[in-house]
mmCIF file of C-alpha atoms in Angstrom:
data_model
loop_
_atom_site.group_PDB
_atom_site.id
_atom_site.type_symbol
_atom_site.label_atom_id
_atom_site.label_comp_id
_atom_site.label_asym_id
_atom_site.label_seq_id
_atom_site.Cartn_x
_atom_site.Cartn_y
_atom_site.Cartn_z
ATOM 1 C CA MET A 587 0.000 0.000 0.000
ATOM 2 C CA ALA A 588 1.316 3.411 -0.967
ATOM 3 C CA LYS A 589 2.083 5.785 1.866
ATOM 4 C CA ARG A 590 1.100 9.321 0.925
ATOM 5 C CA THR A 591 2.910 12.004 2.865
ATOM 6 C CA ARG A 592 2.747 15.739 2.618
ATOM 7 C CA GLY A 593 5.562 17.319 4.520
ATOM 8 C CA THR A 594 3.570 20.263 5.858
ATOM 9 C CA PRO A 595 4.131 22.009 9.182
ATOM 10 C CA THR A 596 0.723 23.720 9.031
ATOM 11 C CA PHE A 597 -1.883 21.010 9.552
ATOM 12 C CA GLY A 598 -2.196 17.824 11.586
ATOM 13 C CA PHE A 599 -1.797 14.513 9.795
ATOM 14 C CA ARG A 600 -2.259 11.469 11.979
ATOM 15 C CA ILE A 601 -5.538 11.120 13.879
ATOM 16 C CA GLN A 602 -4.643 9.943 17.366
ATOM 17 C CA ASP A 603 -7.589 7.675 18.142
ATOM 18 C CA PRO A 604 -7.580 3.864 18.112
ATOM 19 C CA ARG A 605 -11.111 3.817 16.709
ATOM 20 C CA VAL A 606 -9.888 5.310 13.407
ATOM 21 C CA ALA A 607 -9.072 2.879 10.596
ATOM 22 C CA ASP A 608 -5.455 2.547 9.490
ATOM 23 C CA ARG A 609 -6.234 3.430 5.871
ATOM 24 C CA VAL A 610 -7.046 7.056 6.682
ATOM 25 C CA GLN A 611 -3.743 7.517 8.525
ATOM 26 C CA HIS A 612 -1.900 7.418 5.199
ATOM 27 C CA PHE A 613 -3.309 10.608 3.715
ATOM 28 C CA PRO A 614 -4.418 14.041 4.951
ATOM 29 C CA GLU A 615 -7.491 16.091 4.196
ATOM 30 C CA SER A 616 -7.361 17.837 0.849
ATOM 31 C CA VAL A 617 -4.693 20.521 0.828
ATOM 32 C CA ILE A 618 -6.442 22.246 -2.080
ATOM 33 C CA ARG A 619 -9.733 22.582 -0.240
ATOM 34 C CA GLU A 620 -7.915 23.607 2.949
ATOM 35 C CA MET A 621 -6.229 26.439 1.056
ATOM 36 C CA THR A 622 -9.666 27.778 0.126
ATOM 37 C CA ARG A 623 -10.579 27.938 3.819
ATOM 38 C CA ILE A 624 -7.306 29.697 4.608
ATOM 39 C CA ALA A 625 -7.843 32.145 1.722
ATOM 40 C CA ALA A 626 -11.196 33.146 3.220
ATOM 41 C CA LYS A 627 -9.593 33.621 6.639
ATOM 42 C CA HIS A 628 -6.986 36.038 5.240
ATOM 43 C CA ASP A 629 -9.238 37.692 2.643
ATOM 44 C CA ALA A 630 -6.806 36.462 0.000
ATOM 45 C CA VAL A 631 -7.342 36.088 -3.731
ATOM 46 C CA ASN A 632 -8.029 32.377 -4.126
ATOM 47 C CA LEU A 633 -5.878 30.965 -6.920
ATOM 48 C CA ALA A 634 -5.775 27.593 -5.153
ATOM 49 C CA GLN A 635 -8.953 25.572 -5.646
ATOM 50 C CA GLY A 636 -10.108 25.099 -9.222
ATOM 51 C CA PHE A 637 -13.489 26.786 -9.386
ATOM 52 C CA PRO A 638 -14.599 29.911 -11.273
ATOM 53 C CA ASP A 639 -15.709 33.188 -9.718
ATOM 54 C CA PHE A 640 -17.968 33.829 -12.728
ATOM 55 C CA ASP A 641 -21.382 32.429 -13.580
ATOM 56 C CA PRO A 642 -22.064 29.339 -15.706
ATOM 57 C CA PRO A 643 -23.810 29.664 -19.084
ATOM 58 C CA GLN A 644 -27.333 31.041 -18.668
ATOM 59 C CA GLU A 645 -28.759 28.154 -20.693
ATOM 60 C CA ILE A 646 -27.682 25.530 -18.165
ATOM 61 C CA VAL A 647 -28.975 27.632 -15.253
ATOM 62 C CA ASP A 648 -32.333 28.052 -17.008
ATOM 63 C CA ALA A 649 -32.442 24.307 -17.700
ATOM 64 C CA ALA A 650 -31.886 23.611 -13.995
ATOM 65 C CA ARG A 651 -34.692 25.991 -13.046
ATOM 66 C CA GLU A 652 -37.021 24.198 -15.444
ATOM 67 C CA ALA A 653 -35.978 20.798 -14.107
ATOM 68 C CA LEU A 654 -36.737 21.937 -10.559
ATOM 69 C CA LYS A 655 -40.336 22.575 -11.570
ATOM 70 C CA GLY A 656 -40.678 18.795 -11.769
ATOM 71 C CA PRO A 657 -41.145 15.905 -12.168
ATOM 72 C CA HIS A 658 -37.458 15.257 -11.374
ATOM 73 C CA HIS A 659 -37.524 15.488 -7.565
ATOM 74 C CA GLN A 660 -37.180 11.776 -6.801
ATOM 75 C CA TYR A 661 -34.430 9.228 -7.514
ATOM 76 C CA ALA A 662 -33.341 8.833 -11.085
ATOM 77 C CA ILE A 663 -32.251 5.378 -12.217
ATOM 78 C CA THR A 664 -29.256 4.724 -10.007
ATOM 79 C CA TRP A 665 -26.679 4.850 -12.783
ATOM 80 C CA GLY A 666 -28.154 7.978 -14.351
ATOM 81 C CA ALA A 667 -31.255 9.531 -15.887
ATOM 82 C CA LYS A 668 -31.764 8.176 -19.372
ATOM 83 C CA LEU A 669 -31.872 11.677 -20.866
ATOM 84 C CA LEU A 670 -28.387 12.375 -19.526
ATOM 85 C CA ARG A 671 -26.962 8.981 -20.456
ATOM 86 C CA ASP A 672 -28.208 9.456 -24.020
ATOM 87 C CA ALA A 673 -26.574 12.898 -24.128
ATOM 88 C CA ILE A 674 -23.285 11.533 -22.758
ATOM 89 C CA ALA A 675 -23.209 8.819 -25.409
ATOM 90 C CA ALA A 676 -23.903 11.312 -28.187
ATOM 91 C CA LYS A 677 -21.228 13.727 -26.976
ATOM 92 C CA ALA A 678 -18.619 10.970 -26.506
ATOM 93 C CA LYS A 679 -19.160 9.922 -30.109
ATOM 94 C CA ARG A 680 -19.134 13.509 -31.367
ATOM 95 C CA PHE A 681 -15.957 14.677 -29.656
ATOM 96 C CA ASN A 682 -14.038 11.587 -28.567
ATOM 97 C CA GLY A 683 -14.726 8.890 -31.143
ATOM 98 C CA ILE A 684 -16.079 6.633 -28.382
ATOM 99 C CA ASP A 685 -19.023 4.345 -29.087
ATOM 100 C CA ALA A 686 -21.016 3.990 -25.871
ATOM 101 C CA ASP A 687 -24.355 2.285 -25.318
ATOM 102 C CA PRO A 688 -26.314 4.435 -22.832
ATOM 103 C CA GLU A 689 -27.810 1.293 -21.271
ATOM 104 C CA THR A 690 -24.653 -0.763 -20.793
ATOM 105 C CA ASN A 691 -21.554 1.480 -20.894
ATOM 106 C CA ILE A 692 -22.380 4.613 -18.898
ATOM 107 C CA VAL A 693 -22.535 5.228 -15.143
ATOM 108 C CA VAL A 694 -23.512 8.684 -13.872
ATOM 109 C CA THR A 695 -21.873 9.572 -10.551
ATOM 110 C CA CYS A 696 -21.647 12.368 -7.971
ATOM 111 C CA GLY A 697 -18.883 14.167 -9.831
ATOM 112 C CA SER A 698 -15.841 12.682 -11.523
ATOM 113 C CA THR A 699 -14.290 12.390 -8.046
ATOM 114 C CA GLU A 700 -16.741 9.645 -7.170
ATOM 115 C CA ALA A 701 -16.280 8.163 -10.648
ATOM 116 C CA MET A 702 -12.548 7.754 -9.987
ATOM 117 C CA MET A 703 -13.128 6.125 -6.602
ATOM 118 C CA ALA A 704 -15.801 3.821 -8.012
ATOM 119 C CA ALA A 705 -13.495 2.869 -10.882
ATOM 120 C CA MET A 706 -10.638 2.019 -8.530
ATOM 121 C CA LEU A 707 -12.866 -0.033 -6.239
ATOM 122 C CA SER A 708 -14.316 -1.852 -9.241
ATOM 123 C CA VAL A 709 -11.085 -3.062 -10.833
ATOM 124 C CA VAL A 710 -8.385 -3.020 -8.129
ATOM 125 C CA ASN A 711 -7.884 -5.789 -5.579
ATOM 126 C CA PRO A 712 -5.864 -5.127 -2.407
ATOM 127 C CA GLY A 713 -2.185 -5.396 -3.282
ATOM 128 C CA ASP A 714 -2.645 -4.804 -7.020
ATOM 129 C CA GLU A 715 -0.138 -2.519 -8.699
ATOM 130 C CA VAL A 716 -1.496 0.792 -10.009
ATOM 131 C CA VAL A 717 0.645 3.228 -12.021
ATOM 132 C CA ILE A 718 0.121 6.942 -11.356
ATOM 133 C CA LEU A 719 1.916 9.607 -13.378
ATOM 134 C CA GLU A 720 3.233 12.468 -11.256
ATOM 135 C CA PRO A 721 2.776 15.229 -10.445
ATOM 136 C CA PHE A 722 -0.823 14.100 -10.026
ATOM 137 C CA TYR A 723 -4.142 15.523 -8.856
ATOM 138 C CA GLU A 724 -4.089 15.046 -5.099
ATOM 139 C CA ASN A 725 -7.110 12.704 -4.955
ATOM 140 C CA TYR A 726 -5.383 9.890 -6.843
ATOM 141 C CA GLY A 727 -3.017 8.926 -4.036
ATOM 142 C CA PRO A 728 -5.773 8.512 -1.417
ATOM 143 C CA ASP A 729 -7.945 6.742 -4.010
ATOM 144 C CA ALA A 730 -5.194 4.159 -4.441
ATOM 145 C CA ILE A 731 -4.841 3.747 -0.688
ATOM 146 C CA VAL A 732 -8.575 3.343 -0.019
ATOM 147 C CA SER A 733 -8.840 0.738 -2.800
ATOM 148 C CA GLY A 734 -5.861 -1.161 -1.357
ATOM 149 C CA ALA A 735 -3.602 -0.557 -4.356
ATOM 150 C CA LYS A 736 0.161 -0.595 -4.322
ATOM 151 C CA ALA A 737 0.939 2.609 -6.214
ATOM 152 C CA THR A 738 3.943 3.057 -8.493
ATOM 153 C CA PHE A 739 4.586 6.701 -9.348
ATOM 154 C CA VAL A 740 6.139 7.541 -12.713
ATOM 155 C CA PRO A 741 7.536 11.066 -13.163
ATOM 156 C CA MET A 742 6.789 13.600 -15.836
ATOM 157 C CA VAL A 743 9.855 15.772 -16.341
ATOM 158 C CA TRP A 744 9.905 19.520 -15.594
ATOM 159 C CA PRO A 745 9.596 21.916 -17.348
ATOM 160 C CA SER A 746 8.074 20.253 -20.438
ATOM 161 C CA TRP A 747 6.359 17.540 -18.373
ATOM 162 C CA SER A 748 7.542 14.998 -20.896
ATOM 163 C CA LEU A 749 6.757 11.370 -20.179
ATOM 164 C CA ASP A 750 9.666 9.355 -18.756
ATOM 165 C CA GLU A 751 9.204 6.462 -21.153
ATOM 166 C CA GLU A 752 11.856 4.219 -19.625
ATOM 167 C CA ALA A 753 10.478 4.681 -16.109
ATOM 168 C CA LEU A 754 7.014 3.923 -17.453
ATOM 169 C CA LYS A 755 8.202 0.711 -19.089
ATOM 170 C CA ARG A 756 9.875 -0.355 -15.850
ATOM 171 C CA ALA A 757 6.625 0.240 -13.983
ATOM 172 C CA PHE A 758 4.800 -2.025 -16.416
ATOM 173 C CA THR A 759 7.185 -4.926 -15.779
ATOM 174 C CA LYS A 760 5.115 -5.412 -12.602
ATOM 175 C CA ARG A 761 2.047 -6.007 -14.815
ATOM 176 C CA PRO A 762 -0.085 -3.344 -13.104
ATOM 177 C CA LYS A 763 -3.819 -3.760 -12.822
ATOM 178 C CA ALA A 764 -4.450 -0.146 -13.822
ATOM 179 C CA ILE A 765 -2.840 3.128 -14.827
ATOM 180 C CA VAL A 766 -4.364 6.467 -13.820
ATOM 181 C CA LEU A 767 -4.117 9.033 -16.617
ATOM 182 C CA ASN A 768 -5.253 12.667 -16.549
ATOM 183 C CA THR A 769 -5.263 14.645 -19.796
ATOM 184 C CA PRO A 770 -5.389 17.611 -20.012
ATOM 185 C CA ASN A 771 -3.477 17.318 -16.797
ATOM 186 C CA ASN A 772 -3.990 18.850 -13.397
ATOM 187 C CA PRO A 773 -1.651 20.294 -12.078
ATOM 188 C CA THR A 774 0.744 20.615 -15.039
ATOM 189 C CA GLY A 775 -1.495 21.601 -17.942
ATOM 190 C CA LYS A 776 0.079 18.865 -20.069
ATOM 191 C CA VAL A 777 -1.987 17.565 -22.990
ATOM 192 C CA PHE A 778 -0.874 14.065 -23.924
ATOM 193 C CA SER A 779 -0.055 13.578 -27.595
ATOM 194 C CA ARG A 780 -1.274 10.675 -29.687
ATOM 195 C CA SER A 781 2.235 9.205 -29.727
ATOM 196 C CA GLU A 782 2.422 9.308 -25.907
ATOM 197 C CA LEU A 783 -1.014 7.746 -25.620
ATOM 198 C CA GLN A 784 0.048 5.046 -28.078
ATOM 199 C CA ILE A 785 3.018 4.170 -25.857
ATOM 200 C CA ILE A 786 0.682 3.814 -22.890
ATOM 201 C CA ALA A 787 -1.866 1.887 -24.957
ATOM 202 C CA ASP A 788 0.761 -0.588 -26.190
ATOM 203 C CA LEU A 789 1.924 -1.224 -22.624
ATOM 204 C CA CYS A 790 -1.672 -1.684 -21.430
ATOM 205 C CA GLU A 791 -2.446 -4.152 -24.208
ATOM 206 C CA ASP A 792 0.761 -6.115 -23.589
ATOM 207 C CA THR A 793 0.059 -6.470 -19.854
ATOM 208 C CA GLY A 794 -3.749 -6.511 -19.641
ATOM 209 C CA THR A 795 -3.731 -3.197 -17.778
ATOM 210 C CA VAL A 796 -6.832 -1.021 -17.507
ATOM 211 C CA ALA A 797 -6.474 2.707 -18.226
ATOM 212 C CA ILE A 798 -8.535 4.904 -15.899
ATOM 213 C CA THR A 799 -8.496 8.271 -17.623
ATOM 214 C CA ASP A 800 -9.737 11.537 -16.130
ATOM 215 C CA GLU A 801 -10.705 13.846 -19.018
ATOM 216 C CA ILE A 802 -12.558 16.548 -17.087
ATOM 217 C CA TYR A 803 -10.607 19.346 -18.861
ATOM 218 C CA GLU A 804 -11.036 17.925 -22.377
ATOM 219 C CA HIS A 805 -12.353 21.167 -23.912
ATOM 220 C CA ILE A 806 -9.786 23.466 -22.273
ATOM 221 C CA THR A 807 -6.768 23.274 -24.592
ATOM 222 C CA TYR A 808 -4.570 25.929 -26.180
ATOM 223 C CA GLY A 809 -2.461 26.731 -29.188
ATOM 224 C CA GLY A 810 -4.196 24.275 -31.461
ATOM 225 C CA ARG A 811 -3.596 21.314 -29.153
ATOM 226 C CA LYS A 812 -6.382 18.748 -29.347
ATOM 227 C CA HIS A 813 -7.535 16.406 -26.625
ATOM 228 C CA ILE A 814 -7.396 12.726 -27.569
ATOM 229 C CA SER A 815 -9.191 10.049 -25.556
ATOM 230 C CA ILE A 816 -7.041 6.982 -25.027
ATOM 231 C CA ALA A 817 -10.199 4.885 -25.464
ATOM 232 C CA SER A 818 -10.037 5.826 -29.164
ATOM 233 C CA VAL A 819 -6.430 4.608 -29.564
ATOM 234 C CA GLY A 820 -5.885 1.113 -30.948
ATOM 235 C CA ALA A 821 -7.858 -1.538 -29.085
ATOM 236 C CA MET A 822 -8.153 0.496 -25.874
ATOM 237 C CA ALA A 823 -11.937 0.883 -25.949
ATOM 238 C CA ASP A 824 -12.333 -2.419 -24.094
ATOM 239 C CA ARG A 825 -9.706 -1.646 -21.465
ATOM 240 C CA THR A 826 -10.386 2.031 -20.697
ATOM 241 C CA ILE A 827 -12.591 3.704 -18.108
ATOM 242 C CA THR A 828 -13.175 7.259 -19.346
ATOM 243 C CA LEU A 829 -14.159 9.725 -16.612
ATOM 244 C CA ASN A 830 -15.697 13.143 -17.118
ATOM 245 C CA GLY A 831 -18.256 15.553 -15.712
ATOM 246 C CA LEU A 832 -20.047 18.879 -15.953
ATOM 247 C CA SER A 833 -17.838 20.772 -13.491
ATOM 248 C CA LYS A 834 -15.075 22.358 -15.548
ATOM 249 C CA THR A 835 -16.543 22.603 -19.044
ATOM 250 C CA TYR A 836 -19.764 24.256 -17.880
ATOM 251 C CA SER A 837 -18.448 26.090 -14.775
ATOM 252 C CA VAL A 838 -20.708 24.242 -12.319
ATOM 253 C CA THR A 839 -18.224 22.648 -9.921
ATOM 254 C CA GLY A 840 -20.835 22.578 -7.136
ATOM 255 C CA TRP A 841 -23.367 20.509 -9.086
ATOM 256 C CA ARG A 842 -21.433 17.253 -8.650
ATOM 257 C CA VAL A 843 -22.558 15.446 -11.801
ATOM 258 C CA GLY A 844 -19.945 13.205 -13.382
ATOM 259 C CA TRP A 845 -19.820 9.954 -15.292
ATOM 260 C CA ALA A 846 -17.782 6.993 -16.430
ATOM 261 C CA ILE A 847 -17.765 5.199 -19.785
ATOM 262 C CA ALA A 848 -16.510 1.613 -19.747
ATOM 263 C CA THR A 849 -16.954 -1.779 -21.313
ATOM 264 C CA LYS A 850 -20.035 -3.600 -19.979
ATOM 265 C CA PRO A 851 -18.401 -5.877 -17.338
ATOM 266 C CA ILE A 852 -16.544 -2.932 -15.788
ATOM 267 C CA ALA A 853 -19.569 -0.642 -16.069
ATOM 268 C CA ASP A 854 -21.661 -3.319 -14.325
ATOM 269 C CA ALA A 855 -19.121 -3.456 -11.508
ATOM 270 C CA MET A 856 -19.103 0.332 -11.218
ATOM 271 C CA LYS A 857 -22.906 0.390 -11.040
ATOM 272 C CA ARG A 858 -22.714 -1.867 -7.984
ATOM 273 C CA VAL A 859 -20.072 0.245 -6.253
ATOM 274 C CA HIS A 860 -21.778 3.522 -7.143
ATOM 275 C CA ASP A 861 -25.151 2.257 -5.922
ATOM 276 C CA PHE A 862 -23.796 1.726 -2.425
ATOM 277 C CA LEU A 863 -21.567 4.815 -2.342
ATOM 278 C CA THR A 864 -24.062 7.526 -3.240
ATOM 279 C CA VAL A 865 -27.150 5.900 -4.856
ATOM 280 C CA GLY A 866 -27.276 8.642 -7.460
ATOM 281 C CA ALA A 867 -26.367 12.146 -8.566
ATOM 282 C CA PRO A 868 -28.895 15.003 -8.163
ATOM 283 C CA HIS A 869 -31.749 14.241 -10.572
ATOM 284 C CA PRO A 870 -32.724 17.811 -11.634
ATOM 285 C CA LEU A 871 -29.096 18.680 -12.327
ATOM 286 C CA GLN A 872 -28.732 15.576 -14.481
ATOM 287 C CA ILE A 873 -31.632 16.818 -16.611
ATOM 288 C CA ALA A 874 -30.018 20.247 -16.933
ATOM 289 C CA GLY A 875 -26.690 18.608 -17.753
ATOM 290 C CA ALA A 876 -28.260 16.859 -20.724
ATOM 291 C CA VAL A 877 -29.084 20.289 -22.166
ATOM 292 C CA ALA A 878 -25.488 21.479 -21.709
ATOM 293 C CA LEU A 879 -24.017 18.436 -23.457
ATOM 294 C CA GLY A 880 -25.894 19.465 -26.574
ATOM 295 C CA PHE A 881 -24.274 22.903 -26.793
ATOM 296 C CA PRO A 882 -22.945 23.795 -30.277
ATOM 297 C CA ASP A 883 -19.270 23.526 -31.254
ATOM 298 C CA SER A 884 -18.971 27.308 -30.962
ATOM 299 C CA TYR A 885 -19.456 27.089 -27.196
ATOM 300 C CA TYR A 886 -16.396 24.867 -26.785
ATOM 301 C CA ARG A 887 -14.269 27.031 -29.095
ATOM 302 C CA GLU A 888 -15.191 30.145 -27.124
ATOM 303 C CA LEU A 889 -14.512 28.383 -23.817
ATOM 304 C CA ALA A 890 -10.989 27.442 -24.910
ATOM 305 C CA ALA A 891 -10.322 30.935 -26.291
ATOM 306 C CA MET A 892 -11.469 32.531 -23.020
ATOM 307 C CA TYR A 893 -9.186 30.341 -20.949
ATOM 308 C CA GLU A 894 -6.252 30.813 -23.314
ATOM 309 C CA ARG A 895 -6.505 34.562 -22.769
ATOM 310 C CA LYS A 896 -6.606 34.040 -18.992
ATOM 311 C CA ARG A 897 -3.651 31.674 -19.166
ATOM 312 C CA ASP A 898 -1.574 34.250 -21.027
ATOM 313 C CA LEU A 899 -2.547 36.973 -18.566
ATOM 314 C CA LEU A 900 -1.475 35.013 -15.497
ATOM 315 C CA TRP A 901 1.532 33.224 -17.011
ATOM 316 C CA THR A 902 2.993 36.474 -18.360
ATOM 317 C CA ALA A 903 2.531 38.181 -14.997
ATOM 318 C CA LEU A 904 4.207 35.305 -13.142
ATOM 319 C CA ARG A 905 7.183 35.359 -15.503
ATOM 320 C CA ASP A 906 7.514 39.142 -15.166
ATOM 321 C CA ILE A 907 7.454 38.867 -11.372
ATOM 322 C CA GLY A 908 10.270 36.306 -11.424
ATOM 323 C CA PHE A 909 8.706 32.855 -11.343
ATOM 324 C CA ASP A 910 10.059 30.075 -13.506
ATOM 325 C CA ALA A 911 6.601 29.045 -14.723
ATOM 326 C CA SER A 912 5.693 26.259 -17.115
ATOM 327 C CA ARG A 913 3.255 27.434 -19.815
ATOM 328 C CA PRO A 914 0.325 24.984 -19.877
ATOM 329 C CA ASP A 915 -1.189 23.528 -23.047
ATOM 330 C CA GLY A 916 -4.483 22.718 -21.336
ATOM 331 C CA ALA A 917 -6.576 22.818 -18.144
ATOM 332 C CA TYR A 918 -6.410 25.999 -16.058
ATOM 333 C CA TYR A 919 -3.351 25.678 -13.830
ATOM 334 C CA VAL A 920 0.238 26.931 -13.893
ATOM 335 C CA MET A 921 3.002 25.088 -12.054
ATOM 336 C CA ALA A 922 5.766 27.468 -11.035
ATOM 337 C CA ASP A 923 9.185 27.162 -9.411
ATOM 338 C CA HIS A 924 9.356 29.586 -6.478
ATOM 339 C CA THR A 925 13.005 29.041 -5.445
ATOM 340 C CA ARG A 926 14.240 32.428 -6.692
ATOM 341 C CA PHE A 927 12.321 34.099 -3.864
ATOM 342 C CA GLY A 928 14.460 32.503 -1.155
ATOM 343 C CA PHE A 929 11.935 30.546 0.930
ATOM 344 C CA LYS A 930 12.959 27.196 2.386
ATOM 345 C CA ASP A 931 10.141 25.180 0.803
ATOM 346 C CA ASP A 932 6.710 25.322 -0.798
ATOM 347 C CA TRP A 933 4.850 25.518 2.506
ATOM 348 C CA ALA A 934 6.875 28.447 3.802
ATOM 349 C CA PHE A 935 6.286 30.246 0.508
ATOM 350 C CA THR A 936 2.566 29.385 0.378
ATOM 351 C CA ASN A 937 1.997 30.573 3.947
ATOM 352 C CA HIS A 938 3.821 33.813 3.189
ATOM 353 C CA LEU A 939 1.749 34.410 0.047
ATOM 354 C CA VAL A 940 -1.600 33.962 1.718
ATOM 355 C CA GLU A 941 -0.705 36.036 4.812
ATOM 356 C CA ARG A 942 1.241 38.925 3.245
ATOM 357 C CA PRO A 943 0.372 39.858 -0.329
ATOM 358 C CA GLY A 944 -2.830 37.877 0.115
ATOM 359 C CA VAL A 945 -2.825 35.270 -2.667
ATOM 360 C CA ALA A 946 -3.684 31.622 -2.013
ATOM 361 C CA VAL A 947 -1.961 28.918 -4.060
ATOM 362 C CA VAL A 948 -1.341 25.203 -3.594
ATOM 363 C CA PRO A 949 2.030 23.866 -2.354
ATOM 364 C CA GLY A 950 3.708 21.549 -4.828
ATOM 365 C CA THR A 951 4.199 18.711 -2.356
ATOM 366 C CA SER A 952 0.439 18.063 -2.641
ATOM 367 C CA PHE A 953 1.025 16.587 -6.092
ATOM 368 C CA TYR A 954 3.951 14.263 -5.372
ATOM 369 C CA SER A 955 4.393 10.937 -3.594
ATOM 370 C CA ASP A 956 7.760 12.115 -2.231
ATOM 371 C CA PRO A 957 7.425 15.632 -0.785
ATOM 372 C CA ALA A 958 11.056 16.381 -1.661
ATOM 373 C CA ASP A 959 10.128 16.327 -5.358
ATOM 374 C CA GLY A 960 7.496 19.025 -4.970
ATOM 375 C CA ARG A 961 9.018 21.521 -2.545
ATOM 376 C CA ARG A 962 10.245 23.844 -5.286
ATOM 377 C CA PHE A 963 6.780 24.209 -6.859
ATOM 378 C CA VAL A 964 3.469 25.918 -6.247
ATOM 379 C CA ARG A 965 0.327 25.679 -8.364
ATOM 380 C CA PHE A 966 -1.662 28.716 -9.502
ATOM 381 C CA MET A 967 -5.109 28.464 -11.094
ATOM 382 C CA PHE A 968 -6.701 30.937 -13.519
ATOM 383 C CA SER A 969 -10.389 30.041 -13.678
ATOM 384 C CA LYS A 970 -11.206 33.550 -12.505
ATOM 385 C CA LYS A 971 -12.488 36.850 -13.847
ATOM 386 C CA ASP A 972 -9.818 38.940 -15.545
ATOM 387 C CA GLU A 973 -10.073 41.534 -12.777
ATOM 388 C CA THR A 974 -9.428 38.833 -10.163
ATOM 389 C CA LEU A 975 -6.291 37.717 -11.999
ATOM 390 C CA LEU A 976 -5.123 41.309 -12.404
ATOM 391 C CA GLU A 977 -5.606 41.921 -8.670
ATOM 392 C CA ALA A 978 -3.639 38.764 -7.859
ATOM 393 C CA ALA A 979 -0.837 39.920 -10.169
ATOM 394 C CA ARG A 980 -0.830 43.346 -8.519
ATOM 395 C CA ARG A 981 -0.439 41.756 -5.084
ATOM 396 C CA LEU A 982 2.241 39.353 -6.237
ATOM 397 C CA ARG A 983 4.444 42.126 -7.617
ATOM 398 C CA ALA A 984 5.602 42.760 -4.049
ATOM 399 C CA LEU A 985 7.551 39.499 -4.465
ATOM 400 C CA ARG A 986 9.761 40.586 -7.337
ATOM 401 C CA ALA A 987 12.814 38.368 -7.281
ATOM 402 C CA PRO A 988 16.275 39.951 -7.176
ATOM 403 C CA ALA A 989 17.957 40.368 -10.557
#
């Protein structure tokens, strides 16, 4: 079982009570969500947790209002309202080249966070090897622990976040049960190329490994980069669990409507797990989500263009201030090296930022299995109004690094 450590002096880690199960002693509460609470305490600009400070599209809000008029107040079918499952299947075919039967291949969940946990519990036995590329979204480590997996972490190399192909091949000599993939990637903004996905696909096919792929940022890509679903590569359709949700594409992170697409035996297993985890996602919001999934292509082009402008605003400001910041190709995060500013580690720097200039970010150790690998980094997010980003940049200019 992987031991997830954080290396933070700020918050408690171990719960000193014999009634508490061992599994929860191996990971802390979410650092990202904790930084939001700290931001509120210090009246800081919150560039930590990935949620917008602007409204979602009016059409999806209106659809939710209509759905609340009824008759959608009771349980939907456990694995998702048919209207939403039909819309998911149509959109997966339209944008991802994935053929999904709404009756047999789709499971609607309480956000993609639950979808990831349900996927892990459905395919991983205690002691099974699971490959996780790092830096990784902080939930994946605890997900592996709760499911009983033995995690093998494979690095992506700063500053390009290129895949360490040899390390990946070594990890697959253990014949892992699953690999967790996130593209576009949080926290790095990396968008995996077809050639990289083919390498992973070949290894999965050679070893019988299942790819669990989190594609929640699929429509947020820049500079002509295109998202590719690994389920569409080679013969991966039958050995991929594709996870997604409404949160990021439609700016409704609080709605908690996600889904998984998988081959029937795995989808059947996920239905069982999901049924006893949460029963079902909010029914009226599923109905509204079906409307959003039918938005025209222009919506997705405009979404990407909006975020590309925000990326350039924040990334340029960070570089001008003195950060060594990696320019993302997708998602809405910037990983930056803070060492030029002279703080001993990411936590010292993060605490200073939130207390002094008043900007909340996420310490890099949150995204690494070995805290030593992440101490030089912090993660900024830019899913904010332009004026919010400009205010954050104004505050951060007090940090200008020495020439």
